[in-house]
Short mmCIF file of C-alpha atoms and ligand atoms in Angstrom, two decimals:
data_model
loop_
_atom_site.label_atom_id
_atom_site.label_comp_id
_atom_site.label_asym_id
_atom_site.label_seq_id
_atom_site.Cartn_x
_atom_site.Cartn_y
_atom_site.Cartn_z
CA MET A 1 -0.02 0.30 0.36
CA THR A 2 1.07 3.39 -0.66
CA LEU A 3 1.16 5.64 2.74
CA MET A 4 0.24 9.68 1.75
CA TYR A 5 2.47 10.49 4.50
CA TRP A 6 5.47 9.45 7.26
CA GLN A 7 4.23 11.70 10.22
CA ARG A 8 0.86 13.25 8.84
CA ASP A 9 0.12 14.91 12.08
CA LEU A 10 3.41 17.23 11.60
CA GLU A 11 3.44 17.12 7.74
CA THR A 12 -0.05 18.68 7.40
CA MET A 13 -0.02 21.07 11.19
CA PRO A 14 -1.74 23.90 10.61
CA ARG A 15 0.02 27.06 10.04
CA ASP A 16 -0.72 28.76 13.76
CA PRO A 17 0.30 25.01 15.70
CA LEU A 18 2.97 25.08 13.98
CA ARG A 19 4.38 28.53 14.37
CA ALA A 20 3.44 27.71 18.18
CA LEU A 21 5.50 24.56 18.09
CA GLN A 22 8.26 26.06 16.65
CA LEU A 23 8.35 28.67 19.52
CA GLN A 24 9.08 26.67 21.85
CA ARG A 25 11.46 24.13 20.12
CA LEU A 26 13.73 28.18 19.31
CA GLN A 27 13.02 29.15 23.13
CA ASP A 28 14.45 25.52 24.39
CA THR A 29 17.18 25.66 21.10
CA VAL A 30 18.06 28.87 22.46
CA ALA A 31 18.34 28.13 26.22
CA ARG A 32 20.36 25.38 26.06
CA VAL A 33 23.00 26.90 23.78
CA GLU A 34 23.35 29.56 26.47
CA ALA A 35 23.21 27.26 29.17
CA CYS A 36 26.55 25.32 27.35
CA VAL A 37 27.89 26.16 24.24
CA PRO A 38 30.52 29.31 25.49
CA PHE A 39 30.27 30.17 21.84
CA TYR A 40 26.93 31.16 21.84
CA GLN A 41 27.08 32.55 25.49
CA SER A 42 30.06 35.04 24.11
CA GLN A 43 28.36 36.04 21.74
CA PHE A 44 25.07 37.06 23.54
CA ALA A 45 27.21 38.62 25.99
CA SER A 46 28.70 41.24 23.36
CA THR A 47 25.07 41.55 22.03
CA ARG A 48 23.57 41.89 25.75
CA PHE A 49 21.15 39.33 24.44
CA THR A 50 19.70 37.14 26.96
CA ALA A 51 17.00 33.82 26.27
CA ALA A 52 14.99 34.98 27.95
CA GLU A 53 13.68 37.78 26.34
CA LEU A 54 12.24 35.35 23.51
CA ARG A 55 9.13 35.79 23.56
CA THR A 56 8.38 35.82 19.66
CA LEU A 57 9.29 34.11 15.87
CA GLU A 58 10.06 37.48 15.49
CA ASP A 59 12.61 37.93 18.33
CA VAL A 60 14.97 35.40 16.31
CA ARG A 61 16.18 38.56 14.23
CA ARG A 62 18.24 39.63 17.92
CA LEU A 63 20.07 36.98 17.41
CA PRO A 64 23.85 36.37 15.84
CA PHE A 65 24.05 34.95 12.44
CA THR A 66 26.29 32.23 12.75
CA THR A 67 28.73 31.56 10.00
CA ASN A 68 30.94 28.99 8.00
CA ALA A 69 33.70 30.70 9.31
CA ASP A 70 32.19 30.16 12.88
CA LEU A 71 32.40 26.49 12.28
CA ARG A 72 36.07 26.64 11.07
CA ASN A 73 37.42 28.97 13.84
CA HIS A 74 35.71 26.84 16.70
CA TYR A 75 36.87 23.47 15.07
CA PRO A 76 36.24 20.86 16.21
CA TYR A 77 34.34 20.82 19.27
CA GLY A 78 34.24 24.37 19.83
CA LEU A 79 29.96 24.45 18.75
CA VAL A 80 29.09 21.21 20.47
CA ALA A 81 26.30 20.86 23.34
CA VAL A 82 26.02 17.69 24.53
CA PRO A 83 28.78 15.86 27.05
CA PRO A 84 31.55 13.97 24.47
CA ASN A 85 29.71 10.32 25.84
CA ARG A 86 26.25 11.69 23.95
CA LEU A 87 28.04 12.05 20.90
CA SER A 88 27.41 9.19 18.74
CA ARG A 89 28.57 9.92 15.17
CA LEU A 90 30.73 12.87 13.07
CA HIS A 91 30.00 14.23 9.30
CA THR A 92 32.04 16.50 7.54
CA SER A 93 31.60 19.40 4.84
CA SER A 94 35.36 20.53 3.20
CA GLY A 95 34.99 23.78 1.02
CA THR A 96 37.56 23.87 -0.89
CA THR A 97 40.29 25.13 1.27
CA GLY A 98 41.13 24.80 4.56
CA LYS A 99 40.20 22.54 7.08
CA PRO A 100 36.75 21.04 7.17
CA LYS A 101 33.68 21.59 9.29
CA ALA A 102 32.86 18.87 11.64
CA ILE A 103 29.23 18.45 12.49
CA PHE A 104 28.33 15.84 15.49
CA PHE A 105 25.26 14.10 16.31
CA SER A 106 23.86 12.52 19.08
CA GLN A 107 21.98 9.35 18.82
CA ARG A 108 18.62 11.49 18.67
CA ASP A 109 19.94 13.76 16.05
CA VAL A 110 21.23 10.32 13.53
CA ASP A 111 17.14 9.36 14.13
CA GLN A 112 15.52 12.59 13.77
CA ALA A 113 17.75 13.03 10.34
CA ALA A 114 16.42 9.46 9.10
CA GLU A 115 12.50 10.28 9.86
CA LEU A 116 13.03 13.70 7.83
CA VAL A 117 14.32 11.20 4.83
CA ALA A 118 11.29 8.92 5.71
CA ARG A 119 9.24 11.79 5.33
CA CYS A 120 11.00 12.86 1.60
CA LEU A 121 10.70 9.52 0.42
CA ILE A 122 7.17 8.92 1.38
CA MET A 123 5.88 12.19 -0.07
CA VAL A 124 7.59 11.23 -3.31
CA GLY A 125 5.92 7.60 -3.63
CA ALA A 126 8.27 5.13 -2.13
CA THR A 127 7.10 1.35 -0.96
CA ALA A 128 8.81 -1.29 0.96
CA ASP A 129 8.92 -2.80 -1.97
CA ASP A 130 11.64 -0.20 -3.44
CA VAL A 131 14.44 -1.25 -4.10
CA LEU A 132 16.93 2.23 -3.67
CA GLN A 133 20.53 2.30 -5.03
CA ASN A 134 22.61 4.62 -2.96
CA MET A 135 25.04 6.27 -5.55
CA MET A 136 25.83 8.96 -3.30
CA THR A 137 29.64 8.91 -1.53
CA TYR A 138 29.73 6.91 2.02
CA GLY A 139 32.10 7.98 4.38
CA LEU A 140 32.60 11.64 5.90
CA PHE A 141 30.20 13.15 3.35
CA THR A 142 26.73 12.89 5.16
CA GLY A 143 25.13 11.96 1.56
CA ALA A 144 24.45 8.96 1.31
CA LEU A 145 24.88 7.33 5.16
CA VAL A 146 21.84 9.90 5.77
CA VAL A 147 19.34 8.70 2.96
CA HIS A 148 20.67 4.99 3.89
CA TYR A 149 19.01 4.99 7.55
CA GLY A 150 16.01 7.12 6.33
CA ALA A 151 15.14 4.48 3.61
CA GLU A 152 15.72 1.18 6.39
CA LYS A 153 13.45 2.96 8.22
CA VAL A 154 10.37 2.64 5.25
CA GLY A 155 11.36 -0.49 4.65
CA LEU A 156 13.34 -0.04 1.26
CA LEU A 157 15.83 -3.08 0.32
CA VAL A 158 19.16 -0.59 0.30
CA ILE A 159 21.93 -0.81 -1.95
CA PRO A 160 24.78 0.79 -0.96
CA ALA A 161 26.91 1.34 -4.05
CA GLY A 162 28.84 4.48 -3.00
CA PRO A 163 29.71 6.35 -6.56
CA GLY A 164 31.48 5.40 -9.85
CA ASN A 165 32.20 2.33 -11.67
CA SER A 166 29.13 3.03 -13.89
CA GLU A 167 29.30 -0.57 -15.54
CA ARG A 168 29.29 -1.94 -12.41
CA GLN A 169 26.09 0.55 -11.26
CA LEU A 170 24.00 -0.80 -14.52
CA LEU A 171 25.02 -4.68 -13.26
CA LEU A 172 23.54 -3.73 -9.74
CA MET A 173 20.64 -2.27 -11.33
CA ARG A 174 19.91 -4.78 -13.09
CA ASP A 175 20.23 -7.86 -11.00
CA PHE A 176 18.65 -6.43 -8.26
CA GLY A 177 15.76 -4.28 -10.22
CA THR A 178 16.91 -0.89 -8.80
CA THR A 179 13.89 0.93 -9.02
CA LEU A 180 14.65 4.47 -7.18
CA PHE A 181 18.19 5.38 -7.38
CA HIS A 182 19.85 8.77 -5.05
CA CYS A 183 22.97 10.73 -6.70
CA THR A 184 23.87 14.07 -7.79
CA PRO A 185 22.29 15.53 -11.12
CA SER A 186 25.72 15.59 -12.51
CA TYR A 187 26.39 11.69 -11.98
CA ALA A 188 22.75 10.92 -13.19
CA LEU A 189 23.42 12.62 -16.26
CA TYR A 190 26.66 11.25 -16.90
CA LEU A 191 24.92 7.68 -16.09
CA ALA A 192 22.39 8.75 -18.78
CA ASP A 193 24.90 9.21 -21.07
CA PHE A 194 26.58 5.97 -19.69
CA MET A 195 23.51 3.99 -20.86
CA GLU A 196 23.52 5.37 -24.36
CA ARG A 197 26.62 5.09 -25.63
CA HIS A 198 26.67 1.39 -24.10
CA GLY A 199 22.81 0.59 -26.39
CA VAL A 200 21.23 0.29 -22.76
CA ASP A 201 17.27 1.54 -23.10
CA PRO A 202 16.17 2.35 -19.36
CA ARG A 203 13.19 1.51 -20.57
CA ARG A 204 13.56 -1.47 -21.74
CA ASP A 205 16.20 -2.94 -19.97
CA LEU A 206 15.60 -1.85 -16.19
CA LYS A 207 12.98 -1.13 -13.39
CA LEU A 208 14.17 2.78 -13.09
CA ARG A 209 11.02 4.95 -12.08
CA LYS A 210 12.36 7.73 -9.25
CA ALA A 211 15.34 9.14 -8.49
CA LEU A 212 16.27 11.79 -6.08
CA ILE A 213 19.24 14.16 -6.94
CA GLY A 214 20.52 16.62 -5.01
CA ALA A 215 24.15 17.78 -3.11
CA GLU A 216 24.35 20.02 -6.25
CA ALA A 217 22.83 23.44 -7.74
CA HIS A 218 20.99 21.97 -10.94
CA SER A 219 18.13 23.96 -13.18
CA GLU A 220 14.85 22.73 -14.21
CA ALA A 221 16.41 22.21 -17.99
CA THR A 222 18.66 19.25 -16.06
CA ARG A 223 16.12 17.79 -14.33
CA ALA A 224 14.07 17.66 -18.04
CA LYS A 225 17.04 15.89 -19.59
CA ILE A 226 17.90 13.05 -16.63
CA GLU A 227 13.40 12.55 -16.35
CA ALA A 228 13.61 12.09 -20.00
CA SER A 229 17.23 10.22 -20.62
CA LEU A 230 16.30 7.86 -17.88
CA GLY A 231 12.46 7.39 -18.43
CA ILE A 232 11.98 8.10 -14.53
CA GLN A 233 11.08 11.48 -12.33
CA ALA A 234 13.50 13.40 -10.66
CA TYR A 235 13.24 15.06 -7.40
CA ASN A 236 15.21 17.75 -6.16
CA SER A 237 16.46 16.76 -2.11
CA TYR A 238 17.85 19.92 -0.66
CA GLY A 239 20.09 19.78 2.65
CA LEU A 240 23.45 20.58 4.14
CA SER A 241 25.70 19.15 6.34
CA GLU A 242 25.37 21.18 9.12
CA MET A 243 21.66 20.90 8.95
CA ASN A 244 21.87 16.92 9.10
CA GLY A 245 22.75 16.25 5.52
CA PRO A 246 19.73 15.91 3.03
CA GLY A 247 16.22 16.04 3.90
CA VAL A 248 15.77 19.26 5.03
CA ALA A 249 13.63 20.63 1.80
CA PHE A 250 12.38 18.26 -0.76
CA GLU A 251 9.88 18.11 -3.38
CA CYS A 252 6.88 16.42 -3.42
CA GLU A 253 5.07 14.71 -6.20
CA HIS A 254 3.80 17.77 -8.40
CA GLN A 255 7.90 18.60 -8.26
CA GLN A 256 6.90 22.67 -7.56
CA GLY A 257 9.79 23.74 -4.98
CA MET A 258 10.69 21.84 -2.15
CA HIS A 259 9.22 21.63 1.66
CA LEU A 260 11.31 22.36 4.03
CA TRP A 261 10.83 20.39 7.36
CA GLU A 262 9.44 23.67 9.39
CA ASP A 263 9.26 21.75 12.98
CA HIS A 264 13.18 20.92 12.17
CA TYR A 265 14.14 24.47 11.34
CA LEU A 266 13.52 27.68 11.20
CA LEU A 267 13.63 29.10 8.11
CA GLU A 268 14.72 33.43 7.00
CA ILE A 269 15.37 34.73 3.42
CA ILE A 270 17.60 37.88 4.17
CA ASN A 271 19.66 40.01 1.91
CA PRO A 272 22.23 38.89 1.78
CA ASP A 273 24.15 42.08 2.00
CA THR A 274 22.20 44.11 4.55
CA GLY A 275 20.90 40.76 6.52
CA ASP A 276 17.48 42.07 6.42
CA PRO A 277 15.01 39.66 5.80
CA VAL A 278 13.26 40.06 2.31
CA PRO A 279 9.57 40.19 1.46
CA ASP A 280 7.73 36.39 1.15
CA GLY A 281 8.39 35.72 -2.28
CA ASP A 282 11.64 37.44 -2.85
CA PRO A 283 15.33 35.80 -3.59
CA GLY A 284 17.50 35.56 -0.92
CA GLU A 285 20.10 34.25 0.92
CA LEU A 286 18.36 31.15 3.16
CA VAL A 287 19.45 31.25 6.71
CA LEU A 288 18.56 28.38 8.63
CA THR A 289 17.71 27.62 12.25
CA THR A 290 17.84 24.43 13.98
CA LEU A 291 15.19 23.82 16.47
CA CYS A 292 15.19 19.88 17.33
CA ARG A 293 19.26 19.51 16.64
CA GLU A 294 20.61 18.07 20.30
CA ALA A 295 24.75 17.53 19.41
CA MET A 296 25.09 20.94 17.43
CA PRO A 297 22.52 23.23 17.44
CA LEU A 298 23.16 25.73 15.29
CA LEU A 299 21.05 29.50 15.90
CA ARG A 300 20.25 31.66 12.04
CA TYR A 301 23.04 29.96 9.91
CA ARG A 302 24.12 31.73 6.69
CA THR A 303 23.66 29.01 4.07
CA ARG A 304 24.87 31.14 1.07
CA ASP A 305 22.86 29.23 -0.50
CA ILE A 306 19.80 31.65 -3.13
CA THR A 307 16.40 30.79 -3.14
CA ALA A 308 12.58 32.35 -2.29
CA ILE A 309 9.76 31.09 -0.58
CA ILE A 310 6.90 30.02 -2.22
CA PRO A 311 3.97 31.36 0.00
CA GLU A 312 1.18 29.73 -2.00
CA PRO A 313 -0.22 26.66 -0.41
CA CYS A 314 0.86 23.18 -1.73
CA PRO A 315 -1.99 21.12 -3.42
CA CYS A 316 0.14 17.81 -1.56
CA GLY A 317 -1.44 19.32 1.98
CA ARG A 318 1.71 19.82 3.35
CA THR A 319 2.11 22.99 5.54
CA HIS A 320 5.31 23.52 5.19
CA ARG A 321 6.31 26.34 3.32
CA ARG A 322 8.17 25.52 0.10
CA LEU A 323 11.56 26.88 -1.37
CA ARG A 324 12.17 27.98 -4.91
CA ARG A 325 14.80 25.79 -6.93
CA ILE A 326 18.37 27.09 -5.03
CA THR A 327 19.67 29.70 -8.30
CA GLY A 328 23.36 28.93 -7.08
CA ARG A 329 26.01 29.94 -3.78
CA SER A 330 26.36 33.47 -3.01
CA ASP A 331 29.93 32.07 -3.02
CA ASP A 332 29.71 30.62 -6.40
CA MET A 333 29.38 34.08 -8.22
CA LEU A 334 31.46 34.81 -10.84
CA ILE A 335 32.59 38.00 -11.61
CA VAL A 336 33.77 38.23 -15.57
CA ARG A 337 34.56 41.46 -16.89
CA GLY A 338 32.51 43.26 -14.28
CA VAL A 339 29.64 40.92 -14.65
CA ASN A 340 28.56 38.79 -11.64
CA ILE A 341 27.60 35.40 -13.93
CA TYR A 342 26.33 32.00 -12.05
CA PRO A 343 27.32 28.50 -13.67
CA GLN A 344 23.64 27.58 -12.85
CA GLN A 345 23.17 30.64 -15.56
CA ILE A 346 24.99 28.65 -18.44
CA GLU A 347 23.74 25.40 -17.04
CA ARG A 348 20.21 26.22 -18.51
CA ILE A 349 21.29 26.96 -21.93
CA LEU A 350 23.11 24.30 -22.70
CA MET A 351 20.97 21.57 -20.50
CA ALA A 352 18.15 22.43 -22.86
CA VAL A 353 19.95 22.44 -26.19
CA PRO A 354 19.33 18.73 -27.75
CA GLU A 355 22.45 18.27 -29.78
CA LEU A 356 24.07 18.53 -26.91
CA GLY A 357 25.23 16.06 -24.58
CA ARG A 358 25.41 16.00 -20.29
CA ASN A 359 28.42 17.03 -19.18
CA TYR A 360 30.39 20.86 -19.29
CA LEU A 361 33.49 22.74 -17.92
CA ILE A 362 33.81 26.45 -17.82
CA GLU A 363 37.32 27.29 -17.82
CA LEU A 364 38.81 31.41 -17.05
CA ASP A 365 42.35 31.89 -17.80
CA GLY A 366 44.14 34.81 -18.20
CA LEU A 367 42.24 38.32 -17.74
CA ASP A 368 38.89 37.18 -17.63
CA GLU A 369 39.22 34.82 -20.65
CA MET A 370 36.01 32.37 -20.75
CA THR A 371 35.90 28.94 -22.31
CA ILE A 372 32.88 26.48 -22.36
CA LYS A 373 33.82 23.04 -23.13
CA VAL A 374 30.45 21.17 -24.20
CA GLU A 375 29.60 17.44 -24.66
CA LEU A 376 27.75 16.51 -27.87
CA SER A 377 25.22 14.38 -27.18
CA PRO A 378 26.33 11.13 -28.68
CA ALA A 379 23.49 10.74 -31.13
CA HIS A 380 25.05 14.12 -32.76
CA PHE A 381 28.69 13.42 -32.45
CA ASP A 382 28.93 12.61 -36.07
CA GLY A 383 27.16 15.77 -37.00
CA HIS A 384 28.21 17.28 -40.30
CA VAL A 385 30.43 20.11 -39.46
CA GLU A 386 28.51 23.08 -41.07
CA HIS A 387 25.78 22.16 -38.70
CA LEU A 388 27.91 22.09 -35.74
CA VAL A 389 29.53 25.41 -37.01
CA GLN A 390 25.81 27.13 -36.62
CA LEU A 391 25.47 25.41 -33.23
CA GLU A 392 28.44 26.85 -32.22
CA SER A 393 27.60 30.23 -32.91
CA ARG A 394 24.00 29.65 -32.06
CA LEU A 395 24.71 29.03 -28.75
CA VAL A 396 27.70 31.62 -28.55
CA ASP A 397 24.69 34.16 -28.72
CA LYS A 398 22.45 32.87 -26.61
CA ILE A 399 24.82 32.52 -24.02
CA ARG A 400 26.63 35.78 -24.38
CA ALA A 401 22.39 37.30 -24.15
CA GLU A 402 22.26 36.06 -20.50
CA ILE A 403 25.67 36.49 -18.87
CA LEU A 404 26.76 40.18 -21.07
CA THR A 405 30.12 38.12 -22.06
CA LYS A 406 31.10 36.45 -25.02
CA PRO A 407 32.47 32.63 -24.39
CA LYS A 408 34.85 30.68 -26.53
CA LEU A 409 33.26 27.28 -27.12
CA GLN A 410 34.59 23.91 -28.01
CA LEU A 411 31.89 21.31 -28.53
CA VAL A 412 33.80 18.11 -27.12
CA ALA A 413 33.02 14.21 -27.53
CA PRO A 414 30.96 12.63 -25.59
CA GLY A 415 32.43 11.23 -22.40
CA SER A 416 35.44 13.16 -22.75
CA LEU A 417 35.64 15.44 -20.00
CA PRO A 418 36.42 14.53 -16.15
CA ILE A 419 33.52 13.62 -14.35
CA SER A 420 33.95 13.70 -10.65
CA GLU A 421 32.61 11.59 -7.68
CA GLY A 422 30.65 13.40 -5.52
CA LYS A 423 30.02 16.98 -6.08
CA ALA A 424 30.63 18.11 -9.98
CA LYS A 425 33.32 20.62 -10.52
CA ARG A 426 32.27 22.84 -12.87
CA VAL A 427 34.60 25.80 -13.21
CA ILE A 428 38.22 25.87 -13.57
CA ASP A 429 39.47 29.57 -12.34
CA ARG A 430 43.32 29.82 -13.71
CA ARG A 431 42.78 33.73 -13.77
CA VAL A 432 45.58 35.72 -12.67
CA LEU A 433 43.68 38.42 -10.61
O1 LIG B 501 25.25 18.85 0.13
C1 LIG B 501 23.98 17.56 2.04
C2 LIG B 501 22.85 16.75 0.82
C3 LIG B 501 23.29 15.42 0.34
C4 LIG B 501 21.56 17.50 0.11
C5 LIG B 501 22.47 14.50 -0.50
C6 LIG B 501 21.25 16.39 -0.42
C7 LIG B 501 21.20 15.17 -1.67
P1 LIG B 501 27.28 19.40 2.13
O2 LIG B 501 28.42 19.02 1.17
O3 LIG B 501 27.51 20.14 3.44
O4 LIG B 501 25.97 18.23 2.29
O5 LIG B 501 26.90 20.66 1.15
C8 LIG B 501 25.24 21.77 1.36
O6 LIG B 501 25.64 21.84 -1.42
O7 LIG B 501 24.80 24.50 0.97
C9 LIG B 501 24.11 23.60 -1.36
O8 LIG B 501 25.08 24.85 -1.98
C10 LIG B 501 24.42 22.68 -2.29
N1 LIG B 501 23.45 21.73 -2.35
C11 LIG B 501 23.08 20.84 -1.21
N2 LIG B 501 21.63 20.09 -2.36
C12 LIG B 501 21.50 20.86 -3.32
C13 LIG B 501 20.13 21.60 -4.32
C14 LIG B 501 25.20 18.07 1.19
N3 LIG B 501 19.27 20.50 -4.25
C15 LIG B 501 25.08 22.66 -0.13
N4 LIG B 501 20.34 21.81 -4.66
C16 LIG B 501 24.00 23.41 0.19
C17 LIG B 501 20.91 23.32 -4.99
C18 LIG B 501 22.34 22.41 -3.49
N5 LIG B 501 22.43 23.34 -4.08
#
């Protein structure tokens, strides 16, 4: 039988009681960090704030922000709120430079993270009959383990495949009748390409029906490409290590924005430059406060992810508000010849062109020279040269209209660009700035 909800009362709770629950959990969280996290004690002391003053949800704005740098500066144990013997799991999130961020879980945090993933799986129609192939990286990254535990809770058969080795992935899919898979959108694209190059027709040869794709920004055009090439539905999954990893926000069957589990996270969207709230529906930076995390609660964490609230209620009946697809991270932004560019803007154009394949790379050299290398689709690789020349100039025009700068474009053979295990590396910046 297909369940509609995993925790119906919580998922469909009317807004007023939901806000009351949030307030009570926020007050508990703030009182706890005030009592036992020296980092927050000194933050509160410098702003002369005491937990007892927090009376409404809007009072959250009186709390200090917590940033990426705070986690790194207090690495490894500086933000832990429980005694060491209550810690049961460590995950890390590595940025591009420096030390990783250490994220601790208590046993209750591990259970709660799994419950939230279970909600997400049920929300997209998973059942105990499904076989989930988990192609995220197992280890310090939250992506694989947190989903693994949630899927086991729902009773799915989980194949802990890990990433890479596409031949073996296909073998597992065939032999064990995989129906759902979990990976990054870039790997889903790569796998679709791999199947096409190896004569595998997923509709004929496999039992795939759905995919959970997340951990990196991707456009609607990318989702459409994954769905069309594999004959599945792909759901956008958002999360970050600091908030348990996956299972923070997830699409329902309507695929119109991701429900953020508001009984666990208090959500704000701010103007990243001023820190002020933006009106509902306007884009800005997502700021999250944990409401249930035990080992390492975080107040007003600056995610750097740019999104917007969808204020309208969702037809699925869940009352937790939805977020629009993440359009990029404020720190992913490239400045090329004085123009702000998000790699996503380029991806959106490339993925909507049927002649193109599924992998691309943006290279920046010298003084703002941009080269975009993009694979052709296997079906178009042998196309006529003059057709490719036309395609190239059509694409350059489209990209220039979007990013206001003219890139060099190189159309390359399918499968010739590097792929990374885990999150895709789409930009190589070698500029001498
Ligand atoms: O990527 C957690 C995760 C694993 C989410 C598996 C979904 C699936 P981190 O490594 O800490 O954690 O990276 C978090 O990745 O702040 C976003 O910038 C980006 N990100 C995650 N999911 C999405 C998404 C995991 N669906 C950072 N769309 C976040 C866009 C995403 N960006």
